Amino acid sequence: MQIAIPAERMAGETRVAATPETVKKWVAMGHAVMIEAGAGALSATPDSAYVAAGAVIAQSRKEVLSHGDIVLKVRPPLADEIAEIKSGAVLIAMLQPYSNPHLPLMAQKKLSAFAMELMPRTTRAQSMDVLSSQNNIAGYRAVLLATHYYPHFMPMLMTAAGTVKPARVLVLGVGVAGLQAIATAKRLGAVVEAFDVRPSTKEQVESLGAKFVEVPMTDEEKAANDGVYAREMSDDYKRRQAELVDKHARQADIIITTALIPGRAAPLLLHADTVLGMKPGSVIIDLAAENGGNCALTQGGEVIQTDNGVTVVGTLNVPGMVAADASSLYARNLFNFMALMLTSDGFSLDLSDELIAATLVAHGGEVRFPAAKPEPVPPQSQPQPKVTDKEFYHG
Ligand code: NAD
């Protein structure tokens, strides 16, 4: 098979979908790999490293896309890229299926398109779980990003000139990113509190040495949130949550928000009044910025400072700030996933395999992504415009 890796086109996307390590393994299996010139440049992987691993360098996007039986990407392809992909090819990427306007184009091209974000959160799928590999990096990098804007130390220090208090960090949303943010902030010596709508996270937070902030829940609310993913909560719960978050936010020096609900806009956890009640010098890192943000004042892709001196960081693509390792883990996720289908003889698609069935969003000329499609993700407090490629690409 011809495996093709184009360079990413989204502004600020530093990652790449294959590394010399994965290329070498495919070549050893007898497959050919073609990669667009410069595709690894922003993740510290020069073309020469891919050539040494056995890849051929393509000089144009058209060349690489039109050759691939299997096309690997990080971000979803735009319409003009889909037009250049060979009809009937396999496409594997983070396709953002809930908001992607181009799934019908993929079906028209008879692509077998896989959205890696839809990988089930099961033990068998762990090595293919791109949300975990990338959000783990985001949680780590968010804390380092916070230290960049925070005008104090993180740990308690006792110096000849006096004692410095430790930073108080509040983590909102304790999935993969939140847990890594807690662990990283603890390692830097901060005092950490965390909150999540899923009661099962309490034990995980405490096992990392942080304090769990608990919003009282009814038995019904607890039962609704005993799964892997969070549910949209009632207005009454949101009011109780906002009161408690407001109290803890005003005492925090750094807040890292990571809360997401699959297929929906990120829940609003930090209201403007809460931010305006925070201490000068405090910092909010909103990892949900690509999905509308958890903070009312977040501006996607921007760092702003409020009149009361709070820095609100809406930086997008935080995993991409650790481009080499993010690419390396993502490429391994793809390699492991492809191992379900790729043999030295070719490619076989077993639709009865739950991991293949769950991630396949277009196949045989049909869009397979859910019959009852959840709401697309709208930017918070803004009317939802018709999605253009440019807007779609910037989340
Ligand atoms: P996510 O990115 O979907 O969401 C981040 C967190 O935000 C979640 O913990 C969610 O509960 C929380 N959240 C949503 N709405 C909220 C609100 N209103 N207030 C506060 N918090 C809110 O989550 P994720 O990182 O993808 O992880 C989801 C779950 O999957 C975790 O429990 C994780 O441990 C689990 N997981 C399991 C496996 C596996 O078994 N193989 C692999 C990876 C992750």
Short mmCIF file of C-alpha atoms and ligand atoms in Angstrom, two decimals, residues 119-127 129 131-133 135-136 171-179 195-201 204 225 227-233 237-238 241 245 257-262 266-269 294, ligand 1:
data_model
loop_
_atom_site.label_atom_id
_atom_site.label_comp_id
_atom_site.label_asym_id
_atom_site.label_seq_id
_atom_site.Cartn_x
_atom_site.Cartn_y
_atom_site.Cartn_z
CA MET A 119 -12.24 5.84 19.45
CA PRO A 120 -14.08 4.06 22.29
CA ARG A 121 -12.50 4.59 25.73
CA THR A 122 -11.85 0.90 26.33
CA THR A 123 -8.79 -1.01 27.47
CA ARG A 124 -8.27 -2.52 24.01
CA ALA A 125 -8.33 0.93 22.39
CA GLN A 126 -5.96 2.64 24.81
CA SER A 127 -2.92 2.55 22.52
CA ASP A 129 -6.66 6.84 21.90
CA LEU A 131 -7.76 12.20 22.86
CA SER A 132 -5.79 10.70 25.72
CA SER A 133 -2.37 11.09 24.13
CA ASN A 135 -4.97 15.86 26.18
CA ASN A 136 -2.32 14.46 28.48
CA VAL A 171 -8.48 22.69 37.90
CA LEU A 172 -12.01 22.57 36.41
CA GLY A 173 -12.75 19.33 34.57
CA VAL A 174 -10.81 16.24 35.60
CA GLY A 175 -10.51 14.06 32.50
CA VAL A 176 -7.14 13.17 31.02
CA ALA A 177 -5.97 16.81 30.69
CA GLY A 178 -7.21 17.78 34.15
CA LEU A 179 -5.50 14.86 35.87
CA PHE A 195 -13.75 20.00 40.37
CA ASP A 196 -15.62 17.75 37.94
CA VAL A 197 -19.27 16.99 37.39
CA ARG A 198 -18.56 13.22 37.41
CA PRO A 199 -18.49 12.04 41.05
CA SER A 200 -16.05 9.22 40.21
CA THR A 201 -13.28 11.80 39.71
CA GLN A 204 -8.71 10.29 41.34
CA ASN A 225 -22.82 11.27 35.36
CA GLY A 227 -20.16 7.22 32.73
CA VAL A 228 -16.93 8.07 30.96
CA TYR A 229 -18.25 11.35 29.53
CA ALA A 230 -20.11 14.20 31.21
CA ARG A 231 -23.72 15.12 30.41
CA GLU A 232 -25.25 18.56 30.01
CA MET A 233 -26.53 19.53 33.49
CA TYR A 237 -27.22 22.33 39.01
CA LYS A 238 -25.42 24.96 36.92
CA GLN A 241 -21.98 24.87 40.53
CA VAL A 245 -16.82 27.73 41.50
CA THR A 257 -10.23 24.70 32.68
CA THR A 258 -10.57 21.51 30.62
CA ALA A 259 -14.30 20.70 30.70
CA LEU A 260 -15.80 19.24 27.54
CA ILE A 261 -19.00 17.46 26.57
CA PRO A 262 -18.59 15.47 23.34
CA ALA A 266 -17.85 23.48 26.12
CA PRO A 267 -19.82 24.17 29.33
CA LEU A 268 -19.52 27.68 30.75
CA LEU A 269 -17.86 27.31 34.17
CA ASN A 294 -15.14 27.33 29.70
P1 NAD B 1 -13.33 15.20 28.17
O1 NAD B 1 -12.21 15.86 27.44
O2 NAD B 1 -14.51 14.77 27.41
O3 NAD B 1 -13.83 16.19 29.31
C1 NAD B 1 -12.94 16.69 30.28
C2 NAD B 1 -13.59 16.63 31.61
O4 NAD B 1 -14.55 17.69 31.71
C3 NAD B 1 -14.34 15.34 31.91
O5 NAD B 1 -13.79 14.76 33.06
C4 NAD B 1 -15.78 15.82 32.13
O6 NAD B 1 -16.45 15.06 33.13
C5 NAD B 1 -15.57 17.23 32.58
N1 NAD B 1 -16.75 18.08 32.50
C6 NAD B 1 -17.69 18.15 31.53
N2 NAD B 1 -18.64 19.03 31.85
C7 NAD B 1 -18.31 19.56 33.06
C8 NAD B 1 -18.89 20.54 33.91
N3 NAD B 1 -20.03 21.16 33.60
N4 NAD B 1 -18.26 20.82 35.07
C9 NAD B 1 -17.11 20.20 35.39
N5 NAD B 1 -16.51 19.27 34.64
C10 NAD B 1 -17.10 18.96 33.49
O7 NAD B 1 -12.76 13.98 29.02
P2 NAD B 1 -11.54 13.01 28.68
O8 NAD B 1 -10.28 13.60 29.13
O9 NAD B 1 -11.67 12.63 27.27
O10 NAD B 1 -11.82 11.81 29.63
C11 NAD B 1 -13.11 11.29 29.78
C12 NAD B 1 -13.06 10.02 30.60
O11 NAD B 1 -12.54 8.95 29.83
C13 NAD B 1 -12.21 10.07 31.85
O12 NAD B 1 -12.94 9.48 32.88
C14 NAD B 1 -11.04 9.22 31.53
O13 NAD B 1 -10.46 8.64 32.67
C15 NAD B 1 -11.70 8.20 30.66
N6 NAD B 1 -10.75 7.48 29.81
C16 NAD B 1 -10.80 6.12 29.79
C17 NAD B 1 -9.89 5.43 29.00
C18 NAD B 1 -9.92 3.94 28.94
O14 NAD B 1 -10.57 3.31 29.71
N7 NAD B 1 -9.24 3.36 28.00
C19 NAD B 1 -8.99 6.11 28.23
C20 NAD B 1 -8.97 7.50 28.27
C21 NAD B 1 -9.88 8.18 29.06
#
